[in-house]
Coordinates of N, CA, C and O in Angstrom, one line a residue:
M1 N 57.3 188.9 59.6 CA 56.8 188.6 58.3 C 56.8 189.8 57.4 O 56.3 190.9 57.9
S2 N 57.2 189.7 56.2 CA 57.2 190.9 55.3 C 55.7 191.3 55.0 O 54.9 190.4 54.6
R3 N 55.4 192.5 55.1 CA 54.0 192.9 54.8 C 53.7 192.7 53.3 O 52.5 192.4 53.0
I4 N 54.6 193.0 52.5 CA 54.4 192.8 51.0 C 54.6 191.4 50.6 O 53.8 190.8 49.9
G5 N 55.6 190.7 51.2 CA 55.9 189.4 50.8 C 54.9 188.3 51.1 O 54.7 187.4 50.4
K6 N 54.1 188.6 52.2 CA 53.1 187.6 52.6 C 51.8 187.7 51.8 O 51.0 186.8 51.8
L7 N 51.6 188.8 51.0 CA 50.4 188.9 50.3 C 50.4 188.0 49.1 O 51.4 187.9 48.4
P8 N 49.3 187.3 48.8 CA 49.3 186.4 47.6 C 49.1 187.3 46.3 O 48.5 188.3 46.4
I9 N 49.6 186.8 45.2 CA 49.5 187.4 43.9 C 48.3 186.8 43.2 O 48.3 185.6 42.9
T10 N 47.2 187.5 43.0 CA 46.1 187.0 42.3 C 46.3 187.1 40.8 O 46.8 188.1 40.3
L11 N 46.0 186.0 40.1 CA 46.2 185.9 38.7 C 44.9 186.3 38.0 O 43.8 185.7 38.2
P12 N 44.9 187.2 37.0 CA 43.8 187.4 36.1 C 43.5 186.2 35.3 O 44.3 185.3 35.1
N13 N 42.2 186.1 34.8 CA 41.8 184.9 34.0 C 42.6 184.7 32.8 O 42.8 183.6 32.3
N14 N 43.2 185.8 32.2 CA 43.8 185.6 30.9 C 45.4 185.4 31.0 O 46.1 185.5 30.0
T15 N 45.9 185.2 32.2 CA 47.3 185.0 32.4 C 47.6 183.6 32.9 O 46.7 183.0 33.7
Q16 N 48.7 183.0 32.6 CA 49.1 181.7 33.1 C 50.6 181.8 33.5 O 51.4 182.4 32.9
V17 N 50.9 181.1 34.6 CA 52.2 181.2 35.2 C 52.8 179.8 35.3 O 52.0 178.8 35.7
T18 N 54.0 179.6 34.9 CA 54.7 178.3 35.0 C 56.0 178.5 35.9 O 56.7 179.5 35.6
I19 N 56.1 177.6 36.8 CA 57.3 177.7 37.7 C 58.2 176.5 37.3 O 57.8 175.3 37.6
G20 N 59.3 176.8 36.6 CA 60.2 175.7 36.2 C 61.3 175.3 37.2 O 61.2 175.7 38.3
T21 N 62.2 174.6 36.7 CA 63.3 174.2 37.5 C 64.2 175.4 37.8 O 64.2 176.3 37.0
N22 N 64.9 175.3 38.9 CA 65.8 176.4 39.4 C 65.0 177.7 39.6 O 65.5 178.8 39.4
N23 N 63.7 177.6 40.0 CA 62.9 178.7 40.3 C 62.8 179.7 39.1 O 62.9 180.9 39.3
V24 N 62.7 179.3 37.9 CA 62.5 180.2 36.8 C 61.0 180.3 36.6 O 60.2 179.4 36.4
V25 N 60.5 181.6 36.8 CA 59.1 181.9 36.7 C 58.8 182.6 35.4 O 59.4 183.5 35.0
T26 N 57.8 182.0 34.6 CA 57.4 182.5 33.3 C 55.9 182.9 33.4 O 55.1 182.1 33.8
V27 N 55.6 184.1 33.0 CA 54.3 184.6 33.0 C 53.9 184.9 31.6 O 54.5 185.7 30.9
K28 N 52.7 184.3 31.1 CA 52.2 184.6 29.8 C 50.9 185.2 29.9 O 50.0 184.9 30.7
G29 N 50.6 186.2 29.0 CA 49.4 186.9 29.0 C 49.1 187.5 27.6 O 49.9 187.3 26.7
P30 N 48.0 188.3 27.5 CA 47.7 188.9 26.2 C 48.7 189.9 25.7 O 48.8 190.1 24.5
K31 N 49.5 190.5 26.6 CA 50.5 191.5 26.2 C 51.9 191.0 26.0 O 52.8 191.7 25.7
G32 N 52.1 189.6 26.1 CA 53.4 189.1 25.9 C 53.8 188.1 26.9 O 52.9 187.5 27.7
E33 N 55.1 187.8 27.0 CA 55.6 186.8 28.0 C 56.8 187.4 28.6 O 57.7 188.0 28.0
L34 N 56.9 187.2 30.0 CA 58.1 187.6 30.7 C 58.6 186.5 31.6 O 57.9 185.6 32.1
T35 N 59.9 186.5 31.7 CA 60.6 185.4 32.5 C 61.6 186.0 33.5 O 62.3 187.0 33.1
T36 N 61.7 185.5 34.7 CA 62.7 185.9 35.6 C 63.1 184.7 36.5 O 62.4 183.7 36.6
T37 N 64.3 184.8 37.0 CA 64.9 183.7 37.8 C 64.8 184.2 39.3 O 65.3 185.2 39.6
I38 N 64.1 183.4 40.1 CA 64.0 183.7 41.5 C 65.1 183.0 42.3 O 65.6 181.9 41.9
D39 N 65.6 183.6 43.4 CA 66.7 183.0 44.2 C 66.3 181.6 44.6 O 65.1 181.3 44.9
K40 N 67.3 180.7 44.6 CA 67.0 179.3 44.8 C 66.5 179.0 46.2 O 65.9 178.0 46.5
D41 N 66.8 179.9 47.2 CA 66.3 179.7 48.5 C 64.8 180.0 48.7 O 64.2 179.4 49.6
M42 N 64.3 180.9 47.9 CA 62.9 181.3 48.0 C 62.0 180.2 47.5 O 62.3 179.5 46.6
I43 N 60.8 180.0 48.1 CA 59.8 179.0 47.8 C 58.7 179.7 47.1 O 58.0 180.6 47.7
V44 N 58.4 179.3 45.8 CA 57.3 179.9 45.0 C 56.3 178.8 44.9 O 56.6 177.7 44.3
K45 N 55.1 179.0 45.3 CA 54.0 178.0 45.2 C 52.8 178.6 44.4 O 52.6 179.8 44.5
Q46 N 52.2 177.8 43.6 CA 51.1 178.2 42.8 C 49.8 177.5 43.2 O 49.8 176.3 43.2
D47 N 48.8 178.2 43.6 CA 47.5 177.7 43.9 C 46.7 177.7 42.6 O 47.2 178.0 41.5
E48 N 45.4 177.7 42.7 CA 44.5 177.7 41.5 C 44.7 179.0 40.7 O 45.0 179.0 39.6
N49 N 44.4 180.1 41.4 CA 44.5 181.4 40.7 C 45.3 182.4 41.6 O 45.0 183.6 41.6
A50 N 46.3 181.9 42.3 CA 47.2 182.8 43.1 C 48.6 182.2 43.2 O 48.7 181.0 43.1
I51 N 49.5 183.1 43.4 CA 50.9 182.6 43.7 C 51.3 183.2 45.0 O 51.0 184.3 45.4
V52 N 52.0 182.4 45.8 CA 52.5 182.7 47.1 C 54.0 182.5 47.1 O 54.5 181.5 46.7
V53 N 54.7 183.6 47.6 CA 56.2 183.5 47.8 C 56.5 183.3 49.3 O 56.0 184.1 50.1
E54 N 57.2 182.3 49.6 CA 57.6 182.1 51.0 C 59.1 182.0 51.2 O 59.8 181.7 50.3
R55 N 59.5 182.3 52.4 CA 61.0 182.3 52.7 C 61.2 181.1 53.7 O 60.4 180.8 54.5
P56 N 62.4 180.5 53.5 CA 62.7 179.3 54.3 C 63.0 179.6 55.8 O 62.7 178.9 56.7
T57 N 63.8 180.7 56.0 CA 64.2 181.0 57.4 C 63.9 182.5 57.6 O 63.5 183.2 56.8
E58 N 64.3 183.0 58.9 CA 64.1 184.3 59.2 C 65.4 185.1 59.1 O 65.6 186.1 59.8
Q59 N 66.4 184.6 58.3 CA 67.6 185.4 58.1 C 67.4 186.7 57.5 O 66.4 186.9 56.7
K60 N 68.2 187.7 57.7 CA 68.1 189.0 57.2 C 68.0 189.0 55.6 O 67.3 189.7 55.0
R61 N 68.9 188.1 55.0 CA 68.9 188.0 53.6 C 67.6 187.5 53.0 O 67.1 188.0 52.0
H62 N 67.0 186.5 53.6 CA 65.8 185.9 53.2 C 64.6 186.9 53.4 O 63.7 187.0 52.5
K63 N 64.7 187.7 54.5 CA 63.6 188.7 54.7 C 63.7 189.8 53.6 O 62.7 190.2 53.1
A64 N 64.9 190.2 53.2 CA 65.1 191.2 52.2 C 64.6 190.7 50.9 O 63.9 191.5 50.1
M65 N 64.8 189.5 50.5 CA 64.4 189.0 49.2 C 62.9 188.6 49.1 O 62.4 188.5 48.0
H66 N 62.3 188.4 50.3 CA 60.9 187.9 50.3 C 60.0 188.9 49.6 O 59.3 188.6 48.6
G67 N 60.0 190.2 50.0 CA 59.1 191.2 49.4 C 59.6 191.5 48.0 O 58.8 191.8 47.1
L68 N 60.9 191.5 47.8 CA 61.4 191.8 46.5 C 60.9 190.9 45.4 O 60.4 191.3 44.4
Y69 N 61.0 189.6 45.6 CA 60.6 188.7 44.6 C 59.1 188.6 44.4 O 58.6 188.4 43.3
R70 N 58.4 188.9 45.5 CA 56.9 188.9 45.4 C 56.5 190.1 44.5 O 55.7 190.0 43.6
S71 N 57.2 191.3 44.7 CA 56.9 192.5 43.9 C 57.3 192.2 42.4 O 56.6 192.7 41.5
L72 N 58.4 191.6 42.2 CA 58.9 191.3 40.8 C 57.9 190.4 40.0 O 57.5 190.7 38.9
I73 N 57.4 189.4 40.7 CA 56.4 188.5 40.1 C 55.1 189.3 39.8 O 54.5 189.1 38.8
N74 N 54.7 190.1 40.8 CA 53.4 190.8 40.7 C 53.6 191.8 39.5 O 52.6 192.0 38.8
N75 N 54.7 192.5 39.4 CA 54.9 193.4 38.3 C 54.8 192.7 36.9 O 54.3 193.3 35.9
M76 N 55.3 191.5 36.9 CA 55.3 190.7 35.6 C 53.8 190.4 35.3 O 53.4 190.5 34.1
V77 N 53.0 190.0 36.3 CA 51.6 189.6 36.1 C 50.9 190.8 35.6 O 50.1 190.7 34.6
I78 N 51.1 192.0 36.2 CA 50.4 193.2 35.8 C 50.8 193.6 34.4 O 50.0 194.0 33.5
G79 N 52.1 193.4 34.1 CA 52.6 193.8 32.8 C 52.1 193.0 31.6 O 51.7 193.6 30.6
V80 N 52.0 191.7 31.8 CA 51.5 190.9 30.7 C 49.9 190.9 30.6 O 49.4 190.6 29.5
S81 N 49.3 191.4 31.6 CA 47.8 191.5 31.5 C 47.3 192.9 31.2 O 46.5 193.0 30.3
E82 N 47.9 193.9 31.8 CA 47.5 195.3 31.5 C 48.5 196.1 30.8 O 48.2 197.0 29.9
G83 N 49.8 195.9 31.1 CA 50.9 196.7 30.5 C 51.1 198.0 31.3 O 50.4 198.3 32.2
Y84 N 52.3 198.6 31.0 CA 52.7 199.8 31.7 C 52.8 201.0 30.7 O 53.1 200.7 29.5
K85 N 52.6 202.2 31.2 CA 52.6 203.4 30.3 C 53.3 204.5 31.1 O 53.0 204.8 32.3
E86 N 54.3 205.1 30.5 CA 54.9 206.3 31.0 C 54.8 207.5 30.1 O 55.0 207.3 28.8
Q87 N 54.5 208.7 30.6 CA 54.4 209.8 29.7 C 55.4 210.9 30.2 O 55.4 211.2 31.4
L88 N 56.2 211.4 29.3 CA 57.1 212.5 29.6 C 56.8 213.7 28.8 O 56.3 213.7 27.7
E89 N 56.9 214.9 29.5 CA 56.5 216.1 28.9 C 57.8 217.0 28.7 O 58.6 217.1 29.6
L90 N 58.0 217.5 27.5 CA 59.1 218.4 27.2 C 58.7 219.8 27.4 O 57.9 220.4 26.6
V91 N 59.3 220.5 28.4 CA 58.9 221.9 28.7 C 60.1 222.7 28.4 O 61.2 222.6 29.0
G92 N 59.9 223.6 27.4 CA 61.0 224.5 27.1 C 60.7 225.1 25.6 O 60.1 224.4 24.8
V93 N 61.2 226.2 25.4 CA 61.0 226.9 24.1 C 61.9 226.1 23.0 O 63.1 225.9 23.2
G94 N 61.2 225.6 22.0 CA 61.9 224.9 20.9 C 62.1 223.5 21.2 O 62.8 222.8 20.4
F95 N 61.7 222.9 22.3 CA 61.9 221.5 22.5 C 60.9 220.7 21.6 O 59.7 221.0 21.6
K96 N 61.5 219.7 20.9 CA 60.7 218.9 20.0 C 61.0 217.5 20.2 O 62.1 217.1 20.6
A97 N 60.1 216.6 19.8 CA 60.3 215.1 19.8 C 59.6 214.6 18.6 O 58.5 215.0 18.2
S98 N 60.3 213.6 17.9 CA 59.7 212.9 16.8 C 60.2 211.5 16.8 O 61.2 211.2 17.3
V99 N 59.4 210.6 16.2 CA 59.7 209.2 16.2 C 59.7 208.7 14.8 O 58.8 208.9 14.0
Q100 N 60.8 208.0 14.4 CA 60.9 207.3 13.1 C 61.2 205.8 13.4 O 62.4 205.5 13.8
G101 N 60.2 205.0 13.4 CA 60.4 203.6 13.7 C 60.7 203.4 15.2 O 59.8 203.7 16.0
K102 N 61.8 202.9 15.5 CA 62.2 202.6 16.9 C 63.3 203.7 17.4 O 64.0 203.4 18.4
V103 N 63.4 204.8 16.7 CA 64.4 205.8 17.0 C 63.6 207.1 17.4 O 62.8 207.6 16.7
L104 N 64.0 207.6 18.6 CA 63.4 208.8 19.1 C 64.4 209.9 18.9 O 65.5 209.9 19.2
E105 N 63.9 211.0 18.2 CA 64.7 212.2 17.9 C 64.3 213.3 18.8 O 63.1 213.7 18.8
L106 N 65.2 213.8 19.6 CA 64.9 214.9 20.6 C 65.7 216.2 20.2 O 66.9 216.1 20.0
S107 N 65.0 217.3 20.2 CA 65.6 218.6 20.1 C 65.4 219.3 21.4 O 64.3 219.8 21.7
L108 N 66.5 219.4 22.2 CA 66.4 219.9 23.6 C 67.2 221.2 23.8 O 67.6 221.4 25.0
G109 N 67.4 222.0 22.8 CA 68.1 223.2 23.0 C 69.7 223.1 22.9 O 70.4 224.1 23.2
Y110 N 70.2 221.9 22.7 CA 71.6 221.8 22.5 C 72.0 222.1 21.0 O 71.1 222.3 20.2
S111 N 73.2 222.1 20.7 CA 73.7 222.5 19.4 C 73.4 221.3 18.4 O 73.6 221.5 17.2
H112 N 73.0 220.2 18.9 CA 72.7 219.0 18.1 C 71.4 218.3 18.5 O 71.0 218.5 19.7
N113 N 70.8 217.5 17.6 CA 69.7 216.7 18.0 C 70.2 215.4 18.7 O 71.3 214.9 18.4
I114 N 69.4 214.8 19.5 CA 69.7 213.6 20.2 C 68.9 212.5 19.6 O 67.7 212.6 19.6
F115 N 69.5 211.4 19.2 CA 68.9 210.2 18.7 C 69.0 209.1 19.7 O 70.1 208.8 20.1
L116 N 67.8 208.5 20.0 CA 67.8 207.4 21.0 C 67.2 206.2 20.4 O 66.0 206.3 20.1
S117 N 67.9 205.1 20.3 CA 67.4 203.9 19.8 C 66.7 203.1 20.9 O 67.3 203.0 22.0
L118 N 65.5 202.6 20.7 CA 64.8 201.9 21.7 C 64.7 200.4 21.4 O 64.6 200.0 20.2
P119 N 64.6 199.5 22.4 CA 64.4 198.1 22.2 C 63.0 197.8 21.6 O 62.1 198.6 21.6
D120 N 62.9 196.5 21.1 CA 61.7 196.1 20.4 C 60.5 196.0 21.4 O 59.3 196.1 21.0
E121 N 60.8 195.8 22.7 CA 59.7 195.5 23.6 C 58.9 196.8 23.9 O 57.8 196.8 24.5
V122 N 59.5 198.0 23.6 CA 58.9 199.3 23.9 C 58.3 199.9 22.7 O 58.9 200.0 21.7
T123 N 57.0 200.4 22.8 CA 56.4 201.1 21.7 C 56.4 202.6 22.2 O 56.1 202.9 23.4
I124 N 56.7 203.5 21.3 CA 56.8 204.9 21.6 C 56.0 205.7 20.6 O 56.0 205.5 19.4
T125 N 55.4 206.8 21.2 CA 54.7 207.8 20.3 C 55.1 209.2 20.8 O 55.3 209.4 22.0
A126 N 55.1 210.1 19.9 CA 55.4 211.5 20.3 C 54.2 212.3 19.8 O 53.9 212.3 18.6
L127 N 53.7 213.1 20.7 CA 52.5 213.9 20.4 C 52.8 215.4 20.5 O 53.3 215.8 21.6
T128 N 52.7 216.2 19.5 CA 52.9 217.6 19.5 C 51.7 218.3 19.1 O 51.3 218.2 17.9
E129 N 51.1 219.1 20.0 CA 49.9 219.9 19.7 C 50.3 221.3 19.7 O 51.1 221.7 20.6
K130 N 49.7 222.2 18.9 CA 50.0 223.6 18.9 C 49.6 224.2 20.2 O 48.5 224.0 20.7
G131 N 50.5 225.0 20.8 CA 50.2 225.7 22.0 C 50.5 224.8 23.3 O 50.3 225.3 24.4
K132 N 50.8 223.6 23.1 CA 51.1 222.7 24.3 C 52.5 222.1 24.2 O 53.1 222.1 23.1
N133 N 53.0 221.6 25.3 CA 54.3 221.0 25.3 C 54.2 219.6 24.6 O 53.2 218.9 24.8
P134 N 55.3 219.2 23.9 CA 55.3 217.9 23.3 C 55.3 216.8 24.4 O 55.9 216.9 25.5
I135 N 54.6 215.7 24.2 CA 54.5 214.6 25.1 C 55.0 213.3 24.4 O 54.6 213.0 23.3
V136 N 55.9 212.6 25.1 CA 56.5 211.3 24.6 C 55.8 210.2 25.5 O 55.9 210.3 26.7
T137 N 55.2 209.3 24.8 CA 54.5 208.2 25.6 C 55.2 206.9 25.3 O 55.5 206.5 24.1
L138 N 55.6 206.2 26.4 CA 56.3 204.9 26.3 C 55.3 203.8 26.8 O 54.7 204.0 27.8
E139 N 55.2 202.7 26.1 CA 54.3 201.6 26.5 C 55.1 200.3 26.4 O 55.8 200.1 25.4
S140 N 55.0 199.4 27.4 CA 55.6 198.1 27.4 C 55.0 197.2 28.5 O 54.2 197.7 29.3
N141 N 55.4 196.0 28.5 CA 54.9 195.0 29.5 C 55.9 194.8 30.6 O 55.7 194.2 31.6
D142 N 57.1 195.4 30.4 CA 58.2 195.2 31.4 C 58.4 196.5 32.2 O 58.9 197.5 31.6
K143 N 58.0 196.5 33.4 CA 58.1 197.8 34.3 C 59.5 198.3 34.4 O 59.7 199.5 34.4
Q144 N 60.4 197.4 34.7 CA 61.8 197.8 34.9 C 62.4 198.4 33.6 O 63.0 199.5 33.7
L145 N 62.2 197.8 32.5 CA 62.7 198.4 31.2 C 62.1 199.7 30.9 O 62.8 200.7 30.5
I146 N 60.8 199.9 31.0 CA 60.2 201.2 30.7 C 60.6 202.3 31.7 O 60.8 203.4 31.3
G147 N 60.8 201.9 32.9 CA 61.3 202.9 33.9 C 62.7 203.3 33.6 O 63.1 204.5 33.8
Q148 N 63.5 202.4 33.2 CA 64.9 202.7 32.9 C 65.0 203.6 31.7 O 65.8 204.5 31.6
I149 N 64.2 203.3 30.6 CA 64.2 204.2 29.4 C 63.7 205.6 29.7 O 64.3 206.6 29.3
A150 N 62.6 205.6 30.5 CA 62.1 206.9 30.9 C 63.1 207.8 31.7 O 63.2 209.0 31.5
A151 N 63.8 207.1 32.6 CA 64.8 207.8 33.4 C 66.0 208.3 32.5 O 66.5 209.4 32.7
K152 N 66.3 207.5 31.5 CA 67.4 207.9 30.5 C 67.0 209.1 29.7 O 67.8 210.0 29.5
I153 N 65.8 209.1 29.2 CA 65.3 210.2 28.5 C 65.2 211.5 29.3 O 65.6 212.6 28.9
R154 N 64.8 211.3 30.6 CA 64.7 212.4 31.5 C 66.0 213.0 31.8 O 66.2 214.2 32.0
S155 N 67.1 212.1 31.9 CA 68.4 212.6 32.3 C 69.1 213.4 31.2 O 70.1 214.1 31.4
L156 N 68.5 213.4 30.0 CA 69.1 214.2 28.9 C 68.9 215.7 29.1 O 69.7 216.5 28.6
R157 N 67.9 216.1 29.8 CA 67.7 217.5 30.1 C 66.8 217.5 31.4 O 65.6 217.6 31.3
K158 N 67.4 217.5 32.5 CA 66.7 217.5 33.8 C 66.0 218.8 34.0 O 66.4 219.8 33.5
V159 N 64.9 218.8 34.8 CA 64.2 220.0 35.0 C 65.0 220.9 36.0 O 65.5 220.5 37.0
E160 N 65.1 222.2 35.6 CA 65.9 223.1 36.4 C 64.9 223.9 37.3 O 63.7 224.1 36.8
P161 N 65.2 224.3 38.5 CA 64.2 224.8 39.4 C 63.8 226.3 39.2 O 62.9 226.7 39.8
Y162 N 64.5 227.0 38.4 CA 64.3 228.4 38.2 C 63.2 228.8 37.2 O 62.3 229.5 37.5
K163 N 63.3 228.2 36.0 CA 62.3 228.4 35.0 C 61.4 227.2 34.8 O 60.3 227.2 34.1
G164 N 61.8 226.0 35.3 CA 61.0 224.8 35.2 C 61.2 224.1 33.8 O 60.4 223.3 33.4
K165 N 62.2 224.5 33.1 CA 62.5 223.9 31.8 C 63.1 222.5 31.9 O 63.9 222.3 32.8
G166 N 62.8 221.6 31.0 CA 63.4 220.3 31.0 C 62.4 219.3 30.7 O 61.3 219.5 30.3
I167 N 62.8 218.0 30.9 CA 61.9 216.9 30.6 C 61.4 216.4 32.0 O 62.2 216.1 32.9
R168 N 60.1 216.3 32.1 CA 59.5 215.8 33.3 C 58.4 214.8 33.0 O 57.9 214.7 31.9
F169 N 58.0 214.0 34.0 CA 56.9 213.1 33.9 C 55.6 213.9 33.9 O 55.5 215.0 34.6
V170 N 54.6 213.5 33.2 CA 53.3 214.2 33.2 C 52.7 214.1 34.6 O 52.6 213.0 35.2
G171 N 52.4 215.2 35.1 CA 51.8 215.3 36.5 C 52.8 215.5 37.6 O 52.5 215.7 38.7
E172 N 54.1 215.5 37.2 CA 55.2 215.7 38.2 C 55.2 217.2 38.6 O 55.1 218.1 37.8
V173 N 55.3 217.4 39.9 CA 55.3 218.8 40.5 C 56.8 219.1 40.7 O 57.5 218.4 41.4
V174 N 57.2 220.2 40.1 CA 58.6 220.7 40.2 C 58.7 221.8 41.2 O 57.9 222.8 41.2
R175 N 59.6 221.6 42.2 CA 59.8 222.6 43.2 C 60.5 223.8 42.6 O 61.7 223.6 42.2
R176 N 59.9 225.0 42.7 CA 60.5 226.1 42.1 C 61.3 227.0 43.1 O 60.9 227.0 44.3
K177 N 62.3 227.7 42.6 CA 63.1 228.5 43.5 C 63.0 230.0 43.0 O 62.7 230.2 41.8
A178 N 63.1 230.9 43.9 CA 63.1 232.3 43.6 C 64.5 232.7 43.0 O 65.5 232.2 43.5
G179 N 64.5 233.5 42.0 CA 65.7 233.9 41.4 C 66.3 235.1 42.2 O 65.9 235.4 43.3
K180 N 67.4 235.7 41.6 CA 68.0 236.8 42.2 C 67.1 238.0 42.2 O 66.3 238.2 41.3
T181 N 67.2 238.8 43.3 CA 66.4 240.0 43.3 C 67.3 241.2 43.2 O 68.4 241.2 43.7
A182 N 66.8 242.2 42.6 CA 67.6 243.5 42.4 C 67.8 244.2 43.8 O 66.8 244.4 44.5
S183 N 69.0 244.5 44.1 CA 69.3 245.2 45.4 C 69.3 246.7 45.2 O 69.7 247.1 44.1
K184 N 68.9 247.4 46.2 CA 68.8 248.9 46.0 C 69.9 249.6 46.8 O 70.5 249.2 47.7

C-alpha cells in the first residue's frame, strides 16, 4: 500500500469537492476553483469531510498513480483554501525587478531587460528596499503553475557558486566554491 496514497484528504469547512463523470475532480474554495482529470482506473470516494483515493489492483502502474493522484487532489484542496506563495531573491549588483500589470520586467546584468508575461491566475509583486536585494513574490492557488513560473524566472539567471550572484528562492542555501588561489 502506498504510504501517501492511503492517507485520506481532510477537507476544510470552506471547500467543496465534486467528483464528476470520467473521474473529473473539481475543488471550489475561497481562493478559486481548480479542476483535474483522474485516471479512469483509480477510484475516488468522498466521505462527509474527507476524500479517499483507492487503486483497483496491485499492478505497478496503479501503485505509481495511487500516491500521485492523492497528492494532486491534496494540492488542489490546499490551493483553493490557503493558496501558495513563492518568493525569489535577486542577488547581484544592479539586479532590479518591477511589475506593470501582469508583466514582470527584470534587469539581470544582460545587455537588455527581460519582460515576462504572466497568466491571470498568478499575482505578482516586486519589492525593492534600499540596501537589500529585490524580492519577487508570486501567489496563486495552483501549485504546479506557480512552481513552473518560479523555475522559469530562476532559469533566467541561475546562481553561480563563486560569488553567489543570480536568482534564488528566499531561504535557499547556495553551496559556494573557493576561487583560484595565487601560486608562488
